[in-house]
Coordinates of C-alpha atoms in Angstrom, one line a residue:
M1 CA -20.4 -21.8 -23.4
A2 CA -23.1 -20.8 -25.8
N3 CA -22.2 -17.2 -25.6
V4 CA -20.4 -15.4 -28.4
C5 CA -16.9 -16.7 -27.5
G6 CA -15.2 -15.5 -30.7
E7 CA -14.3 -12.2 -29.1
L8 CA -10.5 -11.9 -29.5
G9 CA -9.9 -8.4 -28.2
D10 CA -11.3 -5.2 -26.8
S11 CA -13.4 -2.8 -28.8
L12 CA -13.8 0.9 -28.9
H13 CA -17.4 0.2 -28.2
P14 CA -19.0 -2.4 -25.9
G15 CA -20.1 -5.6 -27.6
T16 CA -18.4 -8.4 -29.3
S17 CA -17.5 -9.5 -32.8
E18 CA -15.7 -12.2 -34.6
G19 CA -14.3 -9.8 -37.2
S20 CA -10.9 -9.4 -35.6
M21 CA -8.1 -9.6 -38.1
R22 CA -5.9 -12.3 -36.5
S23 CA -3.3 -12.4 -39.3
S24 CA -2.5 -8.7 -39.2
S25 CA -3.1 -7.7 -35.5
G26 CA -2.8 -9.0 -32.0
G27 CA -0.7 -12.1 -31.1
W28 CA 2.3 -12.2 -28.9
K29 CA 3.7 -8.9 -30.4
S30 CA 0.8 -6.9 -29.0
A31 CA 0.6 -9.0 -25.8
R32 CA 4.3 -8.4 -25.1
L33 CA 3.8 -4.7 -25.5
I34 CA 0.9 -4.8 -23.0
I35 CA 3.2 -6.6 -20.6
G36 CA 5.7 -3.8 -21.0
V37 CA 2.9 -1.3 -20.4
E38 CA 1.9 -3.1 -17.2
M39 CA 5.5 -3.2 -16.0
A40 CA 5.7 0.6 -16.2
E41 CA 2.4 1.0 -14.4
Q42 CA 3.5 -1.4 -11.7
L43 CA 6.6 0.7 -11.1
A44 CA 4.2 3.6 -10.4
Y45 CA 1.8 1.6 -8.2
Y46 CA 4.4 -0.2 -6.0
G47 CA 6.4 3.0 -5.8
I48 CA 3.5 4.3 -3.7
S49 CA 2.1 1.2 -2.0
S50 CA 5.2 -0.7 -0.9
N51 CA 6.4 1.9 1.6
L52 CA 3.2 3.6 2.4
I53 CA 3.0 2.4 6.0
T54 CA 6.5 3.9 6.6
Y55 CA 5.4 7.3 5.4
L56 CA 2.2 7.2 7.5
T57 CA 4.0 6.2 10.7
G58 CA 6.9 8.6 9.9
P59 CA 6.2 12.0 8.3
L60 CA 2.5 11.8 9.0
G61 CA 3.0 10.6 12.6
E62 CA 0.3 7.9 12.7
S63 CA 0.3 4.9 15.1
T64 CA 1.1 1.5 13.8
A65 CA -2.4 0.2 14.1
A66 CA -3.9 3.3 12.5
A67 CA -1.4 3.3 9.7
A68 CA -2.0 -0.5 9.0
A69 CA -5.7 0.1 8.9
N70 CA -5.4 3.1 6.5
V71 CA -3.1 1.1 4.2
N72 CA -5.5 -1.8 4.2
T73 CA -8.5 0.4 3.6
W74 CA -6.8 2.2 0.7
S75 CA -5.6 -1.1 -0.8
G76 CA -9.1 -2.5 -0.4
T77 CA -10.5 0.5 -2.3
V78 CA -7.9 0.1 -5.0
S79 CA -9.0 -3.5 -5.5
F80 CA -12.8 -3.0 -5.1
L81 CA -13.3 -0.1 -7.5
P82 CA -12.5 -2.2 -10.6
L83 CA -16.0 -3.7 -10.2
L84 CA -17.5 -0.3 -11.0
W85 CA -15.0 0.4 -13.8
G86 CA -15.5 -3.1 -15.2
F87 CA -19.2 -2.5 -15.5
I88 CA -18.6 0.8 -17.3
A89 CA -16.0 -0.8 -19.7
D90 CA -18.1 -3.8 -20.6
S91 CA -21.4 -1.8 -20.9
F92 CA -20.5 1.6 -22.3
L93 CA -16.9 2.6 -23.0
G94 CA -15.1 -0.5 -24.0
R95 CA -11.7 -1.4 -22.6
F96 CA -9.6 0.8 -24.8
R97 CA -11.3 4.0 -23.9
T98 CA -11.5 3.0 -20.3
I99 CA -7.8 2.5 -20.1
L100 CA -7.1 6.0 -21.6
I101 CA -9.5 7.7 -19.2
A102 CA -8.3 5.8 -16.1
S103 CA -4.7 6.4 -17.0
S104 CA -5.3 10.2 -17.1
L105 CA -6.9 10.1 -13.7
Y106 CA -4.1 7.9 -12.4
L107 CA -1.5 10.5 -13.5
L108 CA -3.4 13.3 -12.0
G109 CA -3.5 11.6 -8.6
L110 CA 0.2 10.7 -8.7
G111 CA 1.1 14.4 -9.5
Q112 CA -1.0 15.6 -6.5
L113 CA 0.6 13.1 -4.2
S114 CA 4.1 14.2 -5.1
F115 CA 3.0 17.8 -4.6
S116 CA 1.6 17.0 -1.1
T117 CA 4.9 15.4 0.0
M118 CA 6.8 18.4 -1.3
I119 CA 4.7 20.7 1.0
S120 CA 5.2 18.5 4.0
S121 CA 8.9 18.2 3.5
H122 CA 9.3 21.9 4.3
R123 CA 7.5 21.5 7.6
K124 CA 8.4 19.6 10.8
D125 CA 4.9 18.5 11.6
P126 CA 2.2 18.0 9.0
N127 CA -0.9 20.2 9.3
Q128 CA -4.5 19.1 8.6
L129 CA -4.5 20.5 5.1
Q130 CA -1.4 18.5 4.1
V131 CA -3.0 15.3 5.5
I132 CA -6.2 15.9 3.6
L133 CA -4.4 16.6 0.4
F134 CA -2.3 13.5 0.8
F135 CA -5.3 11.2 1.4
C136 CA -7.3 12.8 -1.4
S137 CA -4.4 12.2 -3.8
L138 CA -4.2 8.5 -2.6
Y139 CA -7.9 8.0 -3.4
F140 CA -7.6 9.7 -6.7
I141 CA -4.9 7.2 -7.6
A142 CA -7.3 4.4 -6.4
I143 CA -10.0 5.7 -8.8
G144 CA -7.6 5.7 -11.8
H145 CA -6.0 2.4 -10.9
G146 CA -9.4 0.8 -10.4
G147 CA -10.3 1.5 -14.1
Y148 CA -6.8 0.7 -15.5
K149 CA -6.1 -2.6 -13.8
P150 CA -8.8 -4.9 -14.9
C151 CA -9.0 -3.6 -18.5
I152 CA -5.3 -3.7 -19.3
K153 CA -4.9 -7.3 -18.2
V154 CA -7.9 -8.4 -20.2
F155 CA -6.9 -6.2 -23.2
G156 CA -3.6 -8.0 -23.3
A157 CA -5.1 -11.5 -23.0
D158 CA -7.5 -10.7 -25.8
Q159 CA -4.6 -10.2 -28.1
L160 CA -4.3 -14.0 -28.0
D161 CA -7.2 -16.1 -29.5
G162 CA -8.4 -18.8 -27.0
T163 CA -10.1 -20.7 -29.9
D164 CA -6.8 -21.0 -31.9
L165 CA -4.8 -24.2 -31.2
K166 CA -1.5 -22.3 -31.5
E167 CA -2.6 -19.5 -29.2
I168 CA -4.5 -21.3 -26.6
K169 CA -1.3 -22.4 -24.7
A170 CA 0.1 -18.9 -25.2
K171 CA -2.9 -17.4 -23.4
S172 CA -2.2 -19.4 -20.3
S173 CA 1.5 -18.5 -20.5
Y174 CA 0.5 -14.8 -20.9
F175 CA -0.8 -14.6 -17.4
N176 CA 2.5 -16.1 -16.1
W177 CA 4.6 -13.7 -18.0
L178 CA 2.4 -10.8 -17.1
M179 CA 3.0 -11.6 -13.4
F180 CA 6.7 -12.1 -14.2
G181 CA 7.0 -8.6 -15.7
S182 CA 5.1 -7.1 -12.7
C183 CA 7.5 -8.8 -10.3
I184 CA 10.5 -7.3 -12.1
S185 CA 8.8 -3.9 -11.6
M186 CA 8.1 -4.6 -7.9
L187 CA 11.6 -5.8 -7.3
T188 CA 13.0 -2.6 -9.0
T189 CA 10.7 -0.4 -6.9
R190 CA 11.6 -2.1 -3.7
L191 CA 15.3 -1.9 -4.3
I192 CA 15.5 1.7 -5.7
S193 CA 12.4 3.7 -4.9
I194 CA 12.2 2.7 -1.3
F195 CA 15.9 3.6 -0.8
I196 CA 15.3 7.0 -2.3
Q197 CA 12.2 7.6 -0.2
E198 CA 13.9 6.7 3.1
N199 CA 17.4 8.1 2.5
L200 CA 17.0 11.0 0.0
S201 CA 13.5 12.5 -0.4
W202 CA 9.9 11.4 -0.1
S203 CA 8.9 13.9 -2.7
L204 CA 11.4 12.5 -5.2
G205 CA 10.5 8.9 -4.2
F206 CA 6.8 9.7 -4.9
G207 CA 7.7 11.7 -8.1
I208 CA 9.3 8.8 -9.9
P209 CA 6.0 6.9 -10.1
S210 CA 4.5 9.8 -11.9
V211 CA 7.1 9.6 -14.7
S212 CA 6.7 5.8 -14.8
M213 CA 2.9 6.1 -15.3
L214 CA 3.4 8.7 -18.1
L215 CA 5.7 6.2 -19.8
S216 CA 3.1 3.5 -19.4
L217 CA 0.5 5.6 -21.2
L218 CA 2.8 6.5 -24.0
L219 CA 3.8 2.9 -24.6
F220 CA 0.1 1.9 -24.7
L221 CA -0.7 4.5 -27.3
L222 CA 2.3 3.4 -29.3
G223 CA 0.8 0.0 -30.1
T224 CA -2.7 1.2 -31.1
K225 CA -2.3 0.3 -34.8
N226 CA -1.3 -3.3 -34.0
Y227 CA -4.0 -4.1 -31.4
R228 CA -6.7 -6.6 -32.0
F229 CA -10.1 -4.9 -31.8
S230 CA -13.6 -5.9 -32.6
T231 CA -14.8 -4.5 -35.9
A232 CA -18.5 -4.1 -35.1
R233 CA -20.8 -3.4 -32.3
G234 CA -22.6 -6.4 -31.0
E235 CA -26.3 -6.7 -31.7
N236 CA -27.1 -8.4 -28.4
K237 CA -28.6 -6.6 -25.4
N238 CA -26.3 -5.3 -22.7
P239 CA -24.8 -8.4 -21.0
F240 CA -25.8 -7.1 -17.6
A241 CA -29.4 -6.7 -18.8
R242 CA -29.4 -10.2 -20.2
I243 CA -28.2 -11.8 -16.9
S244 CA -30.5 -9.7 -14.7
H245 CA -33.4 -10.7 -16.9
V246 CA -32.5 -14.4 -16.4
F247 CA -32.5 -14.0 -12.6
M248 CA -35.8 -12.1 -12.6
E249 CA -37.5 -14.6 -14.9
A250 CA -36.2 -17.5 -12.8
V251 CA -37.8 -15.9 -9.7
R252 CA -41.0 -15.1 -11.6
N253 CA -41.3 -18.7 -12.8
R254 CA -40.3 -20.3 -9.5
R255 CA -43.6 -22.2 -9.3
Q256 CA -43.0 -24.0 -12.6
P257 CA -42.6 -27.8 -12.5
D258 CA -39.2 -29.1 -11.4
L259 CA -37.1 -30.0 -14.4
D260 CA -35.9 -33.2 -12.6
N261 CA -39.5 -34.5 -12.5
P262 CA -39.9 -36.9 -15.5
N263 CA -43.7 -36.7 -15.3
Q264 CA -43.7 -33.0 -16.1
P265 CA -42.9 -31.3 -19.4
L266 CA -39.4 -29.8 -19.5
L267 CA -39.1 -26.0 -20.1
I268 CA -35.6 -26.5 -21.5
V269 CA -33.2 -29.2 -22.5
P270 CA -30.3 -28.6 -20.1
N271 CA -26.8 -28.3 -21.3
Q272 CA -24.9 -31.5 -20.5
D273 CA -22.0 -29.5 -19.0
S274 CA -24.2 -27.2 -16.9
K275 CA -26.6 -29.3 -14.8
Q276 CA -25.9 -27.2 -11.8
L277 CA -28.0 -24.3 -10.7
R278 CA -31.0 -25.9 -12.3
F279 CA -33.4 -23.4 -10.8
L280 CA -32.3 -20.8 -13.4
D281 CA -33.5 -23.1 -16.2
R282 CA -37.0 -21.9 -15.3
A283 CA -36.2 -18.7 -17.1
A284 CA -36.3 -20.6 -20.4
I285 CA -39.9 -19.5 -21.0
S286 CA -38.6 -16.0 -22.1
C287 CA -34.8 -16.4 -22.1
D288 CA -32.5 -18.1 -24.6
L289 CA -30.3 -21.0 -23.5
A290 CA -27.2 -18.9 -24.1
E291 CA -28.5 -16.3 -21.7
I292 CA -29.2 -18.8 -19.0
E293 CA -25.7 -20.3 -19.4
E294 CA -24.2 -16.9 -19.0
A295 CA -26.1 -16.3 -15.7
K296 CA -25.0 -19.7 -14.5
A297 CA -21.4 -19.0 -15.4
V298 CA -21.4 -15.8 -13.3
L299 CA -23.2 -17.3 -10.3
K300 CA -20.9 -20.3 -10.1
L301 CA -17.9 -18.0 -9.5
F302 CA -19.1 -16.6 -6.2
P303 CA -18.4 -19.6 -3.9
I304 CA -14.8 -19.7 -5.2
W305 CA -14.6 -15.9 -4.7
M306 CA -15.8 -16.1 -1.1
S307 CA -13.5 -19.0 -0.2
C308 CA -10.4 -17.1 -1.3
L309 CA -11.0 -14.1 0.9
V310 CA -8.8 -15.3 3.7
Y311 CA -6.0 -15.8 1.3
A312 CA -6.4 -12.1 0.5
I313 CA -6.2 -11.2 4.2
V314 CA -2.9 -13.1 4.4
C315 CA -1.5 -11.2 1.4
A316 CA -2.3 -7.9 3.1
Q317 CA 0.2 -8.7 5.8
S318 CA 3.3 -8.7 3.6
H319 CA 3.3 -4.9 3.1
T320 CA 2.1 -4.0 6.6
F321 CA 3.0 -6.1 9.6
F322 CA 5.8 -8.0 7.9
T323 CA 7.4 -4.6 7.2
K324 CA 7.0 -3.4 10.8
Q325 CA 8.2 -6.7 12.1
G326 CA 11.4 -6.3 10.0
A327 CA 11.9 -2.7 11.3
T328 CA 12.5 -4.1 14.9
M329 CA 15.2 -6.5 13.8
D330 CA 18.9 -6.3 13.0
R331 CA 19.0 -4.9 9.4
S332 CA 22.6 -4.0 9.1
I333 CA 24.7 -5.4 6.2
S334 CA 27.9 -3.6 7.2
P335 CA 28.7 -0.7 9.5
G336 CA 26.6 2.3 8.4
L337 CA 24.6 0.3 5.8
I338 CA 21.1 -0.6 6.9
V339 CA 18.5 -2.4 4.7
P340 CA 15.1 -0.5 4.7
A341 CA 12.5 -2.9 6.2
A342 CA 10.2 -2.4 3.2
T343 CA 12.9 -3.7 0.9
L344 CA 12.5 -7.1 2.3
Q345 CA 9.3 -7.3 0.2
C346 CA 11.7 -7.8 -2.8
F347 CA 12.1 -11.4 -1.7
I348 CA 8.5 -12.0 -2.8
S349 CA 9.2 -10.5 -6.2
L350 CA 12.5 -12.3 -6.5
T351 CA 11.0 -15.6 -5.6
M352 CA 8.2 -15.1 -8.2
I353 CA 10.8 -14.1 -10.9
I354 CA 12.7 -17.3 -10.3
F355 CA 9.7 -19.6 -9.9
I356 CA 7.5 -18.4 -12.8
P357 CA 10.0 -19.5 -15.6
I358 CA 10.5 -22.8 -13.8
Y359 CA 6.7 -23.3 -13.5
D360 CA 5.9 -22.2 -17.1
R361 CA 8.8 -23.9 -18.9
L362 CA 9.5 -27.0 -16.8
L363 CA 6.6 -27.9 -14.5
V364 CA 3.7 -27.1 -16.9
P365 CA 5.1 -29.2 -19.9
I366 CA 5.7 -32.1 -17.6
A367 CA 2.2 -31.9 -16.1
R368 CA 0.8 -31.3 -19.6
F369 CA 2.2 -34.6 -20.8
F370 CA 0.2 -36.5 -18.2
T371 CA -3.0 -34.4 -18.0
R372 CA -3.4 -33.3 -21.6
N373 CA -4.3 -29.9 -20.3
P374 CA -2.7 -26.9 -22.0
S375 CA -2.1 -25.3 -18.6
G376 CA -0.6 -28.5 -17.1
I377 CA -3.0 -28.6 -14.1
T378 CA -6.4 -27.1 -13.9
M379 CA -6.9 -23.5 -12.7
L380 CA -8.6 -24.6 -9.5
Q381 CA -5.8 -27.1 -8.7
R382 CA -3.3 -24.3 -9.1
I383 CA -5.2 -21.9 -6.9
G384 CA -5.7 -24.6 -4.2
S385 CA -2.0 -25.3 -4.1
G386 CA -1.3 -21.6 -3.5
L387 CA -3.9 -21.4 -0.7
F388 CA -2.2 -24.3 1.1
L389 CA 1.2 -22.5 0.9
S390 CA -0.4 -19.3 2.3
I391 CA -1.3 -21.3 5.4
L392 CA 2.3 -22.5 5.7
A393 CA 3.6 -18.9 5.3
M394 CA 1.5 -17.8 8.3
V395 CA 2.7 -20.7 10.4
V396 CA 6.3 -19.8 9.7
A397 CA 5.6 -16.1 10.3
A398 CA 4.1 -16.9 13.7
L399 CA 7.0 -19.1 14.7
V400 CA 9.6 -16.5 13.7
E401 CA 7.7 -13.7 15.5
S402 CA 7.5 -15.9 18.7
K403 CA 11.2 -16.4 18.6
R404 CA 11.8 -12.7 18.0
L405 CA 9.7 -11.8 21.0
Q406 CA 11.4 -14.3 23.2
T407 CA 14.8 -13.0 22.1
S408 CA 13.8 -9.4 22.9
R409 CA 12.5 -10.3 26.3
D410 CA 15.6 -12.3 27.2
D411 CA 17.9 -9.5 26.2
A412 CA 16.6 -6.2 24.9
T413 CA 19.9 -5.2 23.5
T414 CA 20.1 -8.3 21.3
L415 CA 18.3 -8.0 17.9
M416 CA 17.4 -11.1 15.9
S417 CA 18.7 -11.0 12.3
V418 CA 16.1 -9.7 9.8
W419 CA 17.1 -12.5 7.4
L420 CA 15.1 -14.9 9.4
L421 CA 12.0 -13.3 7.8
V422 CA 13.1 -14.5 4.4
P423 CA 11.4 -17.9 4.5
Q424 CA 8.0 -16.4 5.0
Y425 CA 8.5 -14.0 2.1
V426 CA 9.7 -16.8 -0.1
I427 CA 6.7 -19.0 0.7
C428 CA 4.4 -16.0 0.0
G429 CA 6.1 -15.6 -3.4
V430 CA 5.5 -19.2 -4.4
A431 CA 1.9 -19.1 -3.1
D432 CA 1.3 -15.9 -5.2
V433 CA 2.6 -17.6 -8.4
L434 CA 0.1 -20.4 -7.9
A435 CA -2.9 -18.7 -6.4
M436 CA -2.8 -15.1 -7.6
V437 CA -1.9 -15.9 -11.2
G438 CA -4.4 -18.8 -11.2
L439 CA -7.2 -16.5 -10.0
Q440 CA -6.5 -14.1 -12.8
E441 CA -6.7 -16.8 -15.4
F442 CA -9.8 -18.4 -13.8
F443 CA -11.8 -15.2 -13.6
Y444 CA -10.8 -14.3 -17.1
D445 CA -11.6 -17.6 -18.6
Q446 CA -14.8 -18.6 -16.8
V447 CA -16.9 -15.5 -17.4
P448 CA -18.9 -14.8 -20.5
C449 CA -16.7 -13.2 -23.2
E450 CA -18.5 -9.9 -23.0
L451 CA -17.9 -9.6 -19.2
R452 CA -14.2 -10.2 -19.0
S453 CA -13.5 -6.8 -17.6
V454 CA -15.9 -7.5 -14.8
G455 CA -14.4 -11.0 -14.4
M456 CA -11.0 -9.5 -13.9
A457 CA -12.5 -7.0 -11.5
L458 CA -14.1 -9.8 -9.5
N459 CA -10.6 -11.3 -9.2
L460 CA -9.2 -8.0 -8.0
S461 CA -12.1 -7.4 -5.6
I462 CA -11.1 -10.6 -3.7
F463 CA -8.1 -8.7 -2.6
G464 CA -10.1 -5.5 -2.0
V465 CA -12.6 -7.2 0.3
G466 CA -9.6 -9.1 1.9
N467 CA -7.9 -5.8 2.7
F468 CA -11.1 -4.3 4.2
L469 CA -11.6 -7.5 6.3
S470 CA -7.9 -7.2 7.4
S471 CA -8.5 -3.6 8.4
F472 CA -11.6 -4.5 10.3
M473 CA -9.9 -7.4 12.1
I474 CA -7.0 -5.2 13.1
S475 CA -9.2 -2.4 14.4
F476 CA -11.5 -4.9 16.3
I477 CA -8.6 -6.9 17.8
D478 CA -6.7 -3.8 18.7
K479 CA -9.8 -2.4 20.6
V480 CA -10.6 -5.7 22.3
T481 CA -7.0 -6.4 23.4
R482 CA -6.6 -2.9 24.8
Q483 CA -9.4 -3.4 27.3
S484 CA -8.6 -3.7 31.0
G485 CA -5.3 -1.9 30.6
Q486 CA -3.7 -4.8 28.6
R487 CA -1.3 -4.4 25.8
S488 CA -2.7 -4.5 22.3
W489 CA -1.6 -7.3 19.9
F490 CA -0.5 -4.4 17.7
D491 CA 1.1 -2.1 20.3
N492 CA 3.4 0.6 18.8
D493 CA 6.2 -1.2 20.6
L494 CA 6.2 -4.5 18.8
N495 CA 8.4 -6.0 21.5
K496 CA 5.4 -5.8 23.8
A497 CA 2.8 -6.6 21.1
H498 CA 1.7 -10.1 19.9
L499 CA 1.8 -10.3 16.2
D500 CA 2.4 -14.0 16.6
Y501 CA -1.1 -14.4 18.0
F502 CA -2.5 -12.6 15.0
Y503 CA -0.5 -14.8 12.6
W504 CA -1.7 -18.0 14.3
L505 CA -5.3 -16.7 14.0
L506 CA -4.8 -16.2 10.3
A507 CA -3.4 -19.6 9.9
C508 CA -6.5 -21.1 11.5
L509 CA -8.8 -19.0 9.4
S510 CA -6.9 -19.9 6.3
S511 CA -7.3 -23.6 7.0
I512 CA -11.0 -23.1 7.3
G513 CA -10.9 -21.2 4.0
L514 CA -9.0 -23.9 2.3
G515 CA -11.5 -26.5 3.4
S516 CA -14.4 -24.5 2.0
Y517 CA -12.5 -23.9 -1.2
L518 CA -11.9 -27.6 -1.7
W519 CA -15.6 -28.3 -1.1
F520 CA -16.7 -25.9 -3.8
A521 CA -13.9 -26.7 -6.2
K522 CA -14.7 -30.4 -6.1
S523 CA -18.1 -29.8 -7.7
Y524 CA -17.2 -27.0 -10.0
V525 CA -17.9 -27.6 -13.7
Y526 CA -15.7 -25.6 -16.1
N527 CA -17.5 -23.6 -18.8
R528 CA -14.7 -24.2 -21.4
P529 CA -12.7 -27.3 -20.4
N530 CA -9.1 -26.9 -21.7
K531 CA -8.2 -30.1 -23.4
F532 CA -6.2 -30.9 -26.5

């Protein structure tokens, strides 16, 4: 890309510079610290989100469908707010300041949430004030998390220089090990925090995340002197203003001669690597080539973004209906010892912890030998592999649920073992290593350097919109299937519900999504091809 791609890190001010001091700052030392910071934050986030549906259907007394819809709406908000925060970080505050402000809001929300559960623990039935306080706290956390999440990931990646031959491979590995650290935090949360919440105290279980988030903030501040920052404010216009100007000029000059017509004078000599979206080249009358390429880079992301939405809907099921599904099965390990249903989510984390080192240290070097690509395979190939596995996960989930329903109808006293859910969790874990990590790297690498916070926010917004769509689908299907006195697919008594139908529906939608993804990926041109 023709944009200023020498940006190696965040800045205290928006704008980019090539004045980063590579020899004395940044590198793996700072990147590892950021991974540790992210691990502490993930302990906080998953300490709230992993078992949220159990708290809503338990102490707050909501129905299964209402609780699932609330969880998906909140998760969608958490993933959608980064778009706003990314704009603020890239245009005004810079990533460093945004992380500090968002972390403070995050801590405030966690403290309020813990307080709300302490109040409700002294009452048998929650009153309206307690419910309002609980949900206000949840959305305060969403606001803080929305600013923290995209900036911390990008800030860590910026400690590694994508233009340096020694660090270019490390940057791809960074996203793998960032997810590895997050998975350790998720696994720890699901083994310890969930047990505390269900067996000891919800207020204690929600209080631990507050301490963990405080630790995350302190660790982040500890590395301030070693971080790689830009040393000067960029002289260019606001990146959003530049891109908006390109679109407006392209529309204004829409009647200009077609660039493909050899009999007409060209407005611009098109970049050899960017012959797509040629209508934007008409903005060349008043815009630089670099600005036009920036606009193209952003616009090319949206077909990929849209085709991954169904994958995000599938991801939403692992902490909602998978958990409720497990709650109806035999979870006993020994007499008197029962595994909390939400703890089964640890199999996703455990799978990722096992598979990430295999992928990064074994599969990538083998693939790199043949492809000459630092990442082994392209980012889009990695994402597509994950999308395929997400379809397989839904097929397995549907088959297991059909078998569970049949078992319960044959003999209501016989419960199917919860361990039969493990395969669908394992497949989801492998799919996430491929698709989720691949999406992070793709949206970081393919946006203009000055818009990387927004790029990461676009990645997160896939899961935000996916959760909203999941919530809408659940509410719509629940309403439709209740008509004429019939049982809802999401009936509170899951033995009379039909989660298997819902899983089959998602498998079909995922197949359509994969087909559209392959269509768009086939013609996608990378902005910065990764080759040795």
